[in-house]
Coordinates of C-alpha atoms in Angstrom, one line a residue:
M10 CA 261.6 205.1 71.7
H11 CA 259.9 208.4 70.2
N12 CA 256.1 207.5 68.3
T13 CA 258.0 208.9 65.2
D14 CA 260.7 206.1 65.5
L15 CA 257.6 203.4 65.6
R16 CA 256.5 205.0 62.6
K17 CA 259.6 204.6 60.1
A18 CA 260.9 201.3 61.6
A19 CA 257.4 200.0 60.4
A20 CA 257.5 202.0 57.2
A21 CA 261.3 201.1 56.6
L22 CA 260.4 197.3 57.1
P23 CA 259.3 196.5 53.6
V24 CA 262.8 197.4 52.2
Q25 CA 264.4 196.1 55.0
L26 CA 262.7 192.5 54.1
A27 CA 263.5 192.7 50.7
C28 CA 266.7 193.4 51.0
G29 CA 269.0 190.7 49.4
R30 CA 265.8 188.8 48.3
R31 CA 265.8 187.9 44.1
E32 CA 263.5 189.6 42.2
S33 CA 261.3 187.4 41.3
D34 CA 261.1 185.7 44.9
R35 CA 257.2 186.7 45.4
L36 CA 256.7 186.2 49.1
L37 CA 258.2 187.5 52.0
I38 CA 258.2 184.3 53.9
P39 CA 258.9 181.6 51.2
R40 CA 256.0 178.1 51.8
R41 CA 259.6 175.9 52.1
P42 CA 259.3 172.2 52.3
A43 CA 260.5 170.7 55.0
V44 CA 263.3 169.6 55.9
P45 CA 265.4 166.5 57.7
P46 CA 266.2 167.4 61.4
G47 CA 269.6 167.8 61.8
H48 CA 272.8 165.5 64.1
P49 CA 271.8 164.7 67.8
Q50 CA 275.7 167.3 67.7
S51 CA 274.7 169.9 65.1
Y52 CA 273.4 172.9 66.9
D53 CA 275.0 175.9 65.5
P54 CA 272.9 179.1 66.0
P55 CA 273.8 182.2 63.5
A56 CA 275.7 184.9 65.4
P57 CA 274.6 188.2 65.6
I58 CA 276.2 190.8 63.4
P59 CA 277.5 194.1 65.3
G60 CA 276.4 196.9 64.1
L61 CA 272.9 195.3 62.1
T62 CA 269.2 196.2 62.7
V63 CA 268.1 193.4 61.5
D64 CA 269.8 190.4 59.2
T65 CA 267.4 189.4 57.0
S66 CA 269.0 186.1 56.2
V67 CA 268.2 185.1 59.7
L68 CA 264.4 186.5 59.8
L69 CA 263.2 185.2 56.6
D70 CA 266.3 182.6 55.4
R71 CA 266.2 179.7 58.3
E72 CA 265.5 176.3 56.8
F73 CA 262.4 174.4 59.4
I74 CA 261.4 170.6 59.7
L75 CA 258.4 171.6 59.9
S76 CA 256.6 172.4 56.2
G77 CA 255.4 175.6 55.2
Q78 CA 251.8 174.1 55.1
E79 CA 252.0 172.5 58.6
L80 CA 253.0 175.9 60.0
E81 CA 250.3 177.7 58.5
R82 CA 248.0 175.1 60.2
A83 CA 249.6 175.6 63.9
V84 CA 250.1 179.4 64.0
T85 CA 246.7 181.6 65.0
F86 CA 247.4 185.5 65.3
G87 CA 244.6 186.3 67.7
D88 CA 244.9 190.2 68.3
T89 CA 248.9 191.0 67.1
S90 CA 248.4 195.1 68.4
R91 CA 250.2 193.9 71.2
L92 CA 253.2 191.4 69.8
R93 CA 253.0 193.9 66.5
R94 CA 254.4 197.1 69.2
Q95 CA 257.1 194.5 70.3
V96 CA 258.4 193.7 66.9
A97 CA 258.5 196.8 65.7
R98 CA 260.4 197.7 68.9
L99 CA 262.7 194.6 67.5
M100 CA 263.0 196.1 64.1
D101 CA 264.5 199.4 65.7
G102 CA 267.0 198.2 67.6
E103 CA 265.4 198.6 70.9
R104 CA 265.8 196.1 73.7
V105 CA 262.6 193.8 74.2
R106 CA 262.8 191.0 77.2
I107 CA 261.4 188.4 76.6
T108 CA 259.9 185.7 79.2
A109 CA 259.0 181.8 79.3
V110 CA 256.7 180.4 81.6
G111 CA 255.9 176.9 81.8
A112 CA 256.9 173.8 84.0
S113 CA 259.6 171.1 82.6
I114 CA 259.6 171.1 79.0
T115 CA 260.2 175.2 79.2
S116 CA 262.5 174.9 81.9
G117 CA 264.8 172.3 79.2
A118 CA 263.4 168.7 79.7
G119 CA 264.8 166.8 76.5
G120 CA 267.6 169.0 75.7
R121 CA 270.8 169.4 76.7
E122 CA 269.8 171.4 79.7
W123 CA 268.9 168.0 80.7
E124 CA 272.3 164.9 81.7
R125 CA 272.2 161.7 79.5
T126 CA 270.3 163.7 76.7
R127 CA 272.4 162.8 73.7
T128 CA 272.0 166.3 72.3
N129 CA 273.9 169.6 71.8
W130 CA 270.5 171.1 71.1
P131 CA 269.0 173.4 73.4
G132 CA 265.1 174.0 74.9
Y133 CA 263.0 175.3 72.6
F134 CA 263.3 178.4 74.7
S135 CA 266.9 178.8 74.4
Q136 CA 266.7 177.8 70.5
F137 CA 264.2 180.6 70.4
A138 CA 266.4 183.0 72.0
D139 CA 269.4 182.0 69.8
W140 CA 267.4 182.7 67.4
M141 CA 266.1 186.3 68.1
R142 CA 269.2 188.0 68.9
A143 CA 270.8 186.4 65.6
A144 CA 267.8 187.6 63.5
F145 CA 267.4 191.3 65.7
P146 CA 271.3 191.9 66.5
R147 CA 271.1 195.8 67.7
A148 CA 268.2 194.5 70.1
N149 CA 269.8 191.8 71.8
A150 CA 266.4 190.8 73.3
T151 CA 266.9 190.2 77.2
V152 CA 265.6 186.4 77.6
H153 CA 264.7 185.4 80.7
N154 CA 263.7 181.5 81.5
A155 CA 261.0 181.4 84.6
G156 CA 260.7 177.6 84.0
M157 CA 259.6 175.3 86.5
A158 CA 258.9 171.3 86.2
G159 CA 256.3 170.6 87.8
T160 CA 254.8 173.9 88.3
F161 CA 250.9 174.5 87.8
S162 CA 249.9 177.4 87.1
G163 CA 247.7 178.2 89.7
V164 CA 251.3 179.0 91.2
F165 CA 252.4 181.3 88.9
A166 CA 249.1 183.2 89.3
Q167 CA 249.3 183.4 93.1
C168 CA 253.6 184.2 93.2
F169 CA 253.2 186.5 89.9
D170 CA 255.9 188.6 91.6
T171 CA 258.4 185.9 93.3
L172 CA 258.6 184.2 90.1
I173 CA 258.1 186.0 86.7
P174 CA 260.1 189.2 86.2
P175 CA 258.7 191.6 83.9
A176 CA 258.7 191.0 80.5
D177 CA 257.5 192.8 77.2
I178 CA 256.9 189.0 75.4
Y179 CA 255.6 186.5 78.0
I180 CA 256.1 182.3 76.2
L181 CA 253.3 180.4 77.9
E182 CA 253.5 177.1 77.7
Q183 CA 251.3 175.1 80.2
T184 CA 249.2 172.6 78.3
T185 CA 251.0 169.4 79.0
F186 CA 251.7 169.5 82.6
D187 CA 248.7 171.2 83.6
G188 CA 247.4 168.3 81.1
T189 CA 248.3 165.4 83.8
E190 CA 245.1 165.9 85.5
P191 CA 242.7 164.7 82.8
E192 CA 239.4 164.2 84.9
R193 CA 239.9 168.3 85.9
C194 CA 241.4 169.2 82.5
Y195 CA 238.8 167.4 79.9
C196 CA 235.6 168.6 80.6
K197 CA 233.2 166.7 78.7
D198 CA 231.2 170.5 79.3
H199 CA 233.9 172.2 77.6
Y200 CA 234.0 175.3 80.1
V201 CA 236.9 176.3 82.0
N202 CA 236.1 175.5 85.3
T203 CA 238.5 173.1 86.7
P204 CA 240.8 174.2 89.5
V205 CA 243.9 173.7 86.7
Q206 CA 241.8 175.9 83.7
L207 CA 241.4 178.9 86.7
G208 CA 244.9 178.9 87.1
I209 CA 245.4 179.5 83.7
E210 CA 243.2 182.1 83.3
R211 CA 244.3 184.0 86.3
L212 CA 248.0 183.6 85.0
I213 CA 246.9 185.2 81.5
R214 CA 244.9 187.9 83.7
R215 CA 248.2 188.7 85.4
M216 CA 250.3 189.3 82.4
L217 CA 247.7 191.3 80.7
K218 CA 247.3 193.6 83.6
Q219 CA 251.1 195.1 83.5
P220 CA 251.0 198.6 83.0
H221 CA 253.2 198.5 80.2
Q222 CA 250.8 195.8 78.4
P223 CA 252.9 192.8 77.5
A224 CA 252.3 190.8 74.2
I225 CA 251.4 186.7 75.1
I226 CA 252.0 183.8 73.2
M227 CA 250.5 180.7 74.0
L228 CA 252.7 177.9 72.8
N229 CA 251.4 174.2 72.9
T230 CA 252.5 171.1 73.4
Y231 CA 251.1 168.5 72.8
G232 CA 252.6 164.8 74.6
F233 CA 251.9 162.2 71.9
R234 CA 251.0 158.7 74.2
F235 CA 251.4 160.7 77.7
P236 CA 249.0 162.4 78.8
N237 CA 247.3 162.4 75.6
R238 CA 246.9 158.9 75.2
E239 CA 247.4 159.0 71.5
V240 CA 243.6 161.4 71.0
Y241 CA 244.2 164.5 68.9
Q242 CA 240.7 166.0 71.0
R243 CA 242.3 164.9 74.4
S244 CA 244.2 167.4 75.6
L245 CA 243.8 170.5 77.7
E246 CA 244.6 173.1 74.7
N247 CA 240.9 172.5 73.7
Q248 CA 240.5 174.8 76.4
V249 CA 243.9 176.8 76.2
Q250 CA 242.3 177.4 72.7
V251 CA 239.0 179.0 74.3
M252 CA 241.3 181.1 76.0
A253 CA 243.5 182.6 73.5
Q254 CA 240.3 183.7 71.6
F255 CA 238.5 185.1 74.3
Y256 CA 241.3 187.2 75.1
G257 CA 242.5 187.9 71.3
L258 CA 246.1 186.2 72.3
P259 CA 248.3 184.5 69.2
M260 CA 249.2 180.8 69.7
A261 CA 251.3 178.5 68.1
S262 CA 250.5 174.6 68.5
L263 CA 252.5 171.2 67.6
R264 CA 249.7 169.3 67.8
A265 CA 248.1 170.7 64.8
A266 CA 251.5 171.1 63.3
A267 CA 253.1 167.6 63.7
W268 CA 249.9 165.3 64.6
R269 CA 249.9 163.9 60.5
R270 CA 253.2 163.3 60.9
M271 CA 252.5 161.3 64.3
L272 CA 250.4 159.0 62.6
E273 CA 252.8 158.4 59.2
G274 CA 255.7 158.6 61.2
G275 CA 259.3 159.3 59.8
S276 CA 262.4 160.6 60.9
G277 CA 261.7 163.2 63.8
F278 CA 258.7 162.9 64.3
D279 CA 258.6 158.9 65.6
V280 CA 256.3 158.8 68.5
N281 CA 256.9 154.4 68.5
T282 CA 259.7 155.2 71.0
T283 CA 261.5 157.3 72.7
V284 CA 265.9 158.6 72.8
K285 CA 265.4 157.4 76.6
L286 CA 264.6 153.8 75.3
Y287 CA 267.5 153.3 73.5
G288 CA 269.6 154.0 76.4
D289 CA 273.6 154.3 75.6
G290 CA 273.0 152.2 72.5
P291 CA 272.8 154.0 68.6
L292 CA 270.4 156.1 67.7
P293 CA 268.6 155.4 64.4
A294 CA 270.2 158.4 62.4
G295 CA 267.3 158.2 60.2
N296 CA 264.5 157.6 61.8
Y297 CA 264.7 159.9 65.2
P298 CA 262.2 159.9 67.9
L299 CA 259.9 163.7 68.5
Y300 CA 260.3 163.3 72.4
Y301 CA 263.3 162.2 74.6
D302 CA 260.7 160.6 77.2
Q303 CA 257.2 159.6 77.3
V304 CA 256.6 163.6 78.2
H305 CA 259.3 165.7 76.9
P306 CA 260.3 166.6 73.4
W307 CA 263.6 166.3 72.3
G308 CA 266.4 168.5 71.1
P309 CA 267.2 168.8 67.8
T310 CA 263.1 166.9 67.1
G311 CA 260.3 168.4 69.3
H312 CA 261.9 171.1 70.8
R313 CA 263.4 172.2 67.3
M314 CA 259.5 172.5 66.6
L315 CA 258.5 174.6 69.0
A316 CA 261.5 176.8 68.4
E317 CA 259.8 176.8 64.8
L318 CA 256.4 177.7 65.9
L319 CA 257.6 180.6 68.1
I320 CA 259.5 181.6 64.8
R321 CA 257.1 181.6 62.3
T322 CA 255.0 183.7 64.3
I323 CA 257.6 187.1 64.4
Q324 CA 258.3 186.2 61.2
G325 CA 254.0 186.6 60.4
T326 CA 254.5 189.4 62.7
A327 CA 257.5 191.1 60.8
V328 CA 255.5 190.2 57.3
G329 CA 252.1 191.7 58.5
L330 CA 254.5 195.4 59.7
S331 CA 255.6 195.4 56.2
I332 CA 251.6 195.3 54.9
Q333 CA 250.3 197.0 57.2
P334 CA 252.5 199.7 59.3
L335 CA 251.3 200.5 62.9
A336 CA 248.8 202.7 63.3
L337 CA 248.8 206.1 65.1
S338 CA 246.5 204.7 67.2
E339 CA 248.7 201.6 68.1
L340 CA 251.8 203.5 68.8
D341 CA 250.5 204.7 72.4
P342 CA 247.5 202.8 72.8
P343 CA 245.6 203.9 75.8
R344 CA 245.0 201.4 79.0
E345 CA 243.3 198.4 78.0
R346 CA 240.7 197.4 80.4
L347 CA 240.3 193.7 80.4
L348 CA 236.9 192.1 80.1
P349 CA 235.3 190.2 83.6
P350 CA 236.7 186.4 83.3
L351 CA 235.6 183.6 81.4
Q352 CA 234.5 181.7 84.3
P353 CA 232.6 184.1 86.3
G354 CA 234.4 185.2 89.4
N355 CA 237.7 184.4 87.9
Y356 CA 239.6 187.6 88.9
E357 CA 243.6 187.2 89.0
T358 CA 245.0 188.9 92.3
N359 CA 247.1 192.2 92.2
T360 CA 249.5 191.1 95.2
S361 CA 251.6 188.0 95.2
S362 CA 251.4 186.7 99.3
C363 CA 254.0 183.9 98.0
W364 CA 256.9 183.0 99.7
L365 CA 259.3 180.4 97.8
G366 CA 263.5 179.7 98.3
D367 CA 265.2 182.8 99.6
D368 CA 261.7 184.0 100.3
F369 CA 260.7 181.1 102.2
H370 CA 264.4 181.1 104.4
A371 CA 263.9 184.9 105.2
L372 CA 260.8 184.3 106.2
V373 CA 261.7 181.4 108.7
D374 CA 262.2 183.7 112.1
T375 CA 263.0 181.2 114.3
A376 CA 263.9 177.3 113.9
E377 CA 265.8 174.1 116.1
G378 CA 266.6 171.0 114.2
F379 CA 265.9 172.1 111.2
D380 CA 268.1 173.9 108.9
W381 CA 268.3 175.5 105.2
I382 CA 269.9 172.7 103.0
N383 CA 269.9 172.5 99.2
E384 CA 269.2 168.9 97.9
R385 CA 270.5 169.0 95.2
P386 CA 274.3 170.5 95.0
T387 CA 275.3 169.4 91.8
A388 CA 273.0 171.5 90.2
T389 CA 274.9 174.6 89.1
E390 CA 271.2 177.5 88.1
K391 CA 269.2 178.2 91.1
K392 CA 266.2 177.1 89.9
A393 CA 267.6 173.6 89.6
Q394 CA 268.7 173.3 93.2
K395 CA 266.8 171.6 95.8
W396 CA 266.4 174.2 98.6
G397 CA 264.4 173.6 101.7
F398 CA 264.3 174.0 105.6
V399 CA 265.1 170.0 106.5
A400 CA 264.3 168.5 109.4
F401 CA 265.4 164.8 110.4
E402 CA 264.8 164.4 114.4
P403 CA 261.6 164.2 116.1
G404 CA 260.9 167.5 118.1
S405 CA 262.7 169.9 115.8
W406 CA 260.2 173.0 114.8
L407 CA 260.4 176.6 112.6
E408 CA 258.3 179.4 113.2
F409 CA 257.1 182.0 110.6
A410 CA 255.2 185.0 110.5
I411 CA 252.5 185.5 107.6
D412 CA 250.0 188.2 106.4
S413 CA 246.9 186.0 106.3
R414 CA 244.8 189.0 104.2
V415 CA 243.5 188.9 101.1
A416 CA 242.8 191.7 99.4
G417 CA 239.2 192.3 99.0
S418 CA 237.8 188.8 100.5
T419 CA 235.0 189.3 103.0
E420 CA 235.7 185.5 104.2
R421 CA 236.4 185.1 107.6
T422 CA 239.4 182.5 107.2
N423 CA 242.0 182.0 103.9
R424 CA 243.6 179.2 102.4
V425 CA 247.7 178.6 103.5
V426 CA 249.4 176.9 101.6
L427 CA 252.5 174.3 102.2
S428 CA 254.9 173.2 100.2
Y429 CA 256.9 170.3 101.9
L430 CA 258.6 167.3 100.3
A431 CA 256.9 163.8 99.7
S432 CA 258.6 160.4 98.9
Y433 CA 258.6 156.4 99.5
E434 CA 261.2 156.7 102.6
A435 CA 262.4 157.3 105.8
M436 CA 259.9 160.3 105.7
G437 CA 257.7 161.8 108.6
I438 CA 254.9 163.4 110.0
A439 CA 255.0 167.0 111.4
K440 CA 252.3 169.3 113.0
V441 CA 250.9 172.6 112.2
E442 CA 249.2 175.2 114.2
C443 CA 248.7 178.7 114.5
V444 CA 250.6 179.9 117.8
S445 CA 249.7 184.2 117.7
G446 CA 247.6 186.3 116.0
C447 CA 245.5 184.2 113.8
E448 CA 243.0 181.0 114.4
C449 CA 243.2 177.7 112.9
E450 CA 242.6 174.0 113.4
E451 CA 246.2 171.9 114.1
T452 CA 246.6 169.5 111.5
T453 CA 248.9 166.9 110.1
V454 CA 250.8 166.2 107.3
D455 CA 252.4 163.1 106.2
A456 CA 255.3 163.3 103.9
L457 CA 255.2 159.3 103.4
W458 CA 253.9 157.7 100.1
Q459 CA 254.0 154.6 98.5
E460 CA 255.5 156.1 94.6
K461 CA 258.7 156.0 93.4
A462 CA 259.3 159.4 93.3
S463 CA 259.9 162.7 95.3
M464 CA 257.9 165.2 94.5
L465 CA 257.2 168.8 96.3
M466 CA 254.1 168.6 97.3
T467 CA 251.5 170.8 98.9
A468 CA 249.3 170.4 102.5
E469 CA 247.1 173.1 103.3
F470 CA 244.9 174.6 106.1
Q471 CA 242.2 177.8 107.0
A472 CA 243.6 180.6 108.8
T473 CA 241.7 183.6 110.3
Q474 CA 243.0 187.1 108.1
H475 CA 245.4 188.7 110.4
A476 CA 248.5 191.1 109.9
T477 CA 250.7 188.7 112.0
C478 CA 249.6 185.4 111.9
R479 CA 252.2 183.1 113.5
V480 CA 252.9 179.3 112.3
R481 CA 254.9 176.8 114.1
V482 CA 255.5 173.0 112.8
T483 CA 256.8 170.5 114.4
V484 CA 258.3 167.3 113.5
Q485 CA 256.2 164.1 115.8
Q486 CA 257.9 161.8 117.2
Q487 CA 255.4 159.3 115.7
S488 CA 256.1 157.9 111.9
S489 CA 253.9 156.0 109.5
G490 CA 257.5 154.4 108.0
E491 CA 261.4 154.2 109.7
G492 CA 262.5 157.7 109.9
H493 CA 261.5 161.6 111.0
K494 CA 262.9 163.6 107.7
F495 CA 260.7 166.4 106.9
K496 CA 261.3 168.8 104.8
L497 CA 259.7 172.7 104.1
A498 CA 260.0 174.8 100.7
G499 CA 257.6 177.1 100.9
V500 CA 254.3 179.2 101.7
M501 CA 251.6 180.6 100.2
V502 CA 248.4 182.3 101.1
L503 CA 245.2 181.6 98.4
P504 CA 241.8 183.5 98.5
A505 CA 238.6 181.6 100.5
G506 CA 237.0 179.3 97.9
T507 CA 239.8 178.8 95.2
N508 CA 240.5 175.2 94.4
E509 CA 244.0 174.7 93.7
F510 CA 246.7 172.5 95.7
S511 CA 244.2 170.5 98.0
S512 CA 245.7 168.0 99.5
S513 CA 243.0 166.0 97.9
D514 CA 243.6 167.7 94.3
R515 CA 247.5 167.1 94.9
L516 CA 247.9 164.4 96.4
D517 CA 246.1 161.7 94.9
V518 CA 247.1 162.6 91.5
V519 CA 251.3 161.1 91.0
V520 CA 252.6 161.6 87.5
P521 CA 256.0 159.5 88.1
Q522 CA 256.4 160.1 84.2
L523 CA 257.5 163.8 84.3
F524 CA 259.9 163.0 87.1
E525 CA 263.1 160.4 87.0
K526 CA 262.1 157.4 89.1
G527 CA 264.0 158.3 92.8
S528 CA 265.0 161.3 92.6

């Protein structure tokens, strides 16, 4: 789109927003009271009207279960220059790419994306995407949900090119899953100096550093009982808020919006029970829970609130454009130079050294006894499937070659991190060794643990830097249990001195509340 087109779109915005409104309406976005949550099966998003650039009835007349005051309390806009450019493009009918990045909540856990949630309301991102398409029909925004259950920010940061497609607007939601390690997240000194938080900052920097200068909206979820234990300030959001301020990012907070009504109760805000606890019994029509389970919000209540926070962020930006149109300096700004990291030395990597899913399948060039298997064949979406190299017999082995070098690293070795399945029965032990190119100490990985849950975990070893570091993984005769199953799902190379995904950090931190038991 040409700069003149952007200026015309911004200049015309007040007329577009005023269209169809009563003369007595003084506020472009009325500060309405909250409405009760709808029926769990009543999801009926507005349909886009072909030919319209902006549907003002959708953009402005949305009803919220959060009140106007609660929305105002929860949304802070920061430096809106990047987001203003993207919303102006939407107003002009130009296609905008929107990608959500997060863990299970972003992937839709607690909405209709999960089985037996007793609702046709989807997760927050689908609700937001439906509204965006109806509010800006001609733009027909391209949306991508990159949410992956059980995935820390540091994984997304290191595997950015593999897991996250280019976007013009990123929604970043990680405060709940990253916050499940409270001893490392709830910092007494309030500095961003824990492994989890370091990963969040590097992910933000990877997003901001892209040449097309995308916008980022930080969406902060909140688990009232877990992981935040009914304490307002016991949340990773405290540190994420500091990052948002440091980088000038718009931010929306479920904690800030709903805390008072969480304490008071009421339909849609009941935190004393969950939908899952009702089993197949009747749900209380006048007192719906906010959460599906201890962690995940429910589609028609908690997820709807998250979608409303994003909608209000876009609404506020659009109204801001009507008051203060894009300046010439905003139309084609110079490439923004990032400040040094908030935590000294916590620089982002410029390329991904990460092989997951199909990339890992292609990486393994020799194998005997290992097969590429999807252990969730009923899942229709690729990201919900459970692919990996699986072996059941001792002596099975596979090999792959990776580039163990990291740009800018002057250390002799770097970290090689394997993603493997840990479970509670019939699991085996594998030996890991470097067979050519690089050098490393032989190590073993025991995939058996006592928790009644199956999770992809990580194990690591140090390898010397080499363009072709060849690694062999062999299932051992020895076993801690009664089986020898071993599953590998991926590998990544991390710089020496980083902290994410060390076996001591990950294997000792088990959060079965986030997963179905025995899954």
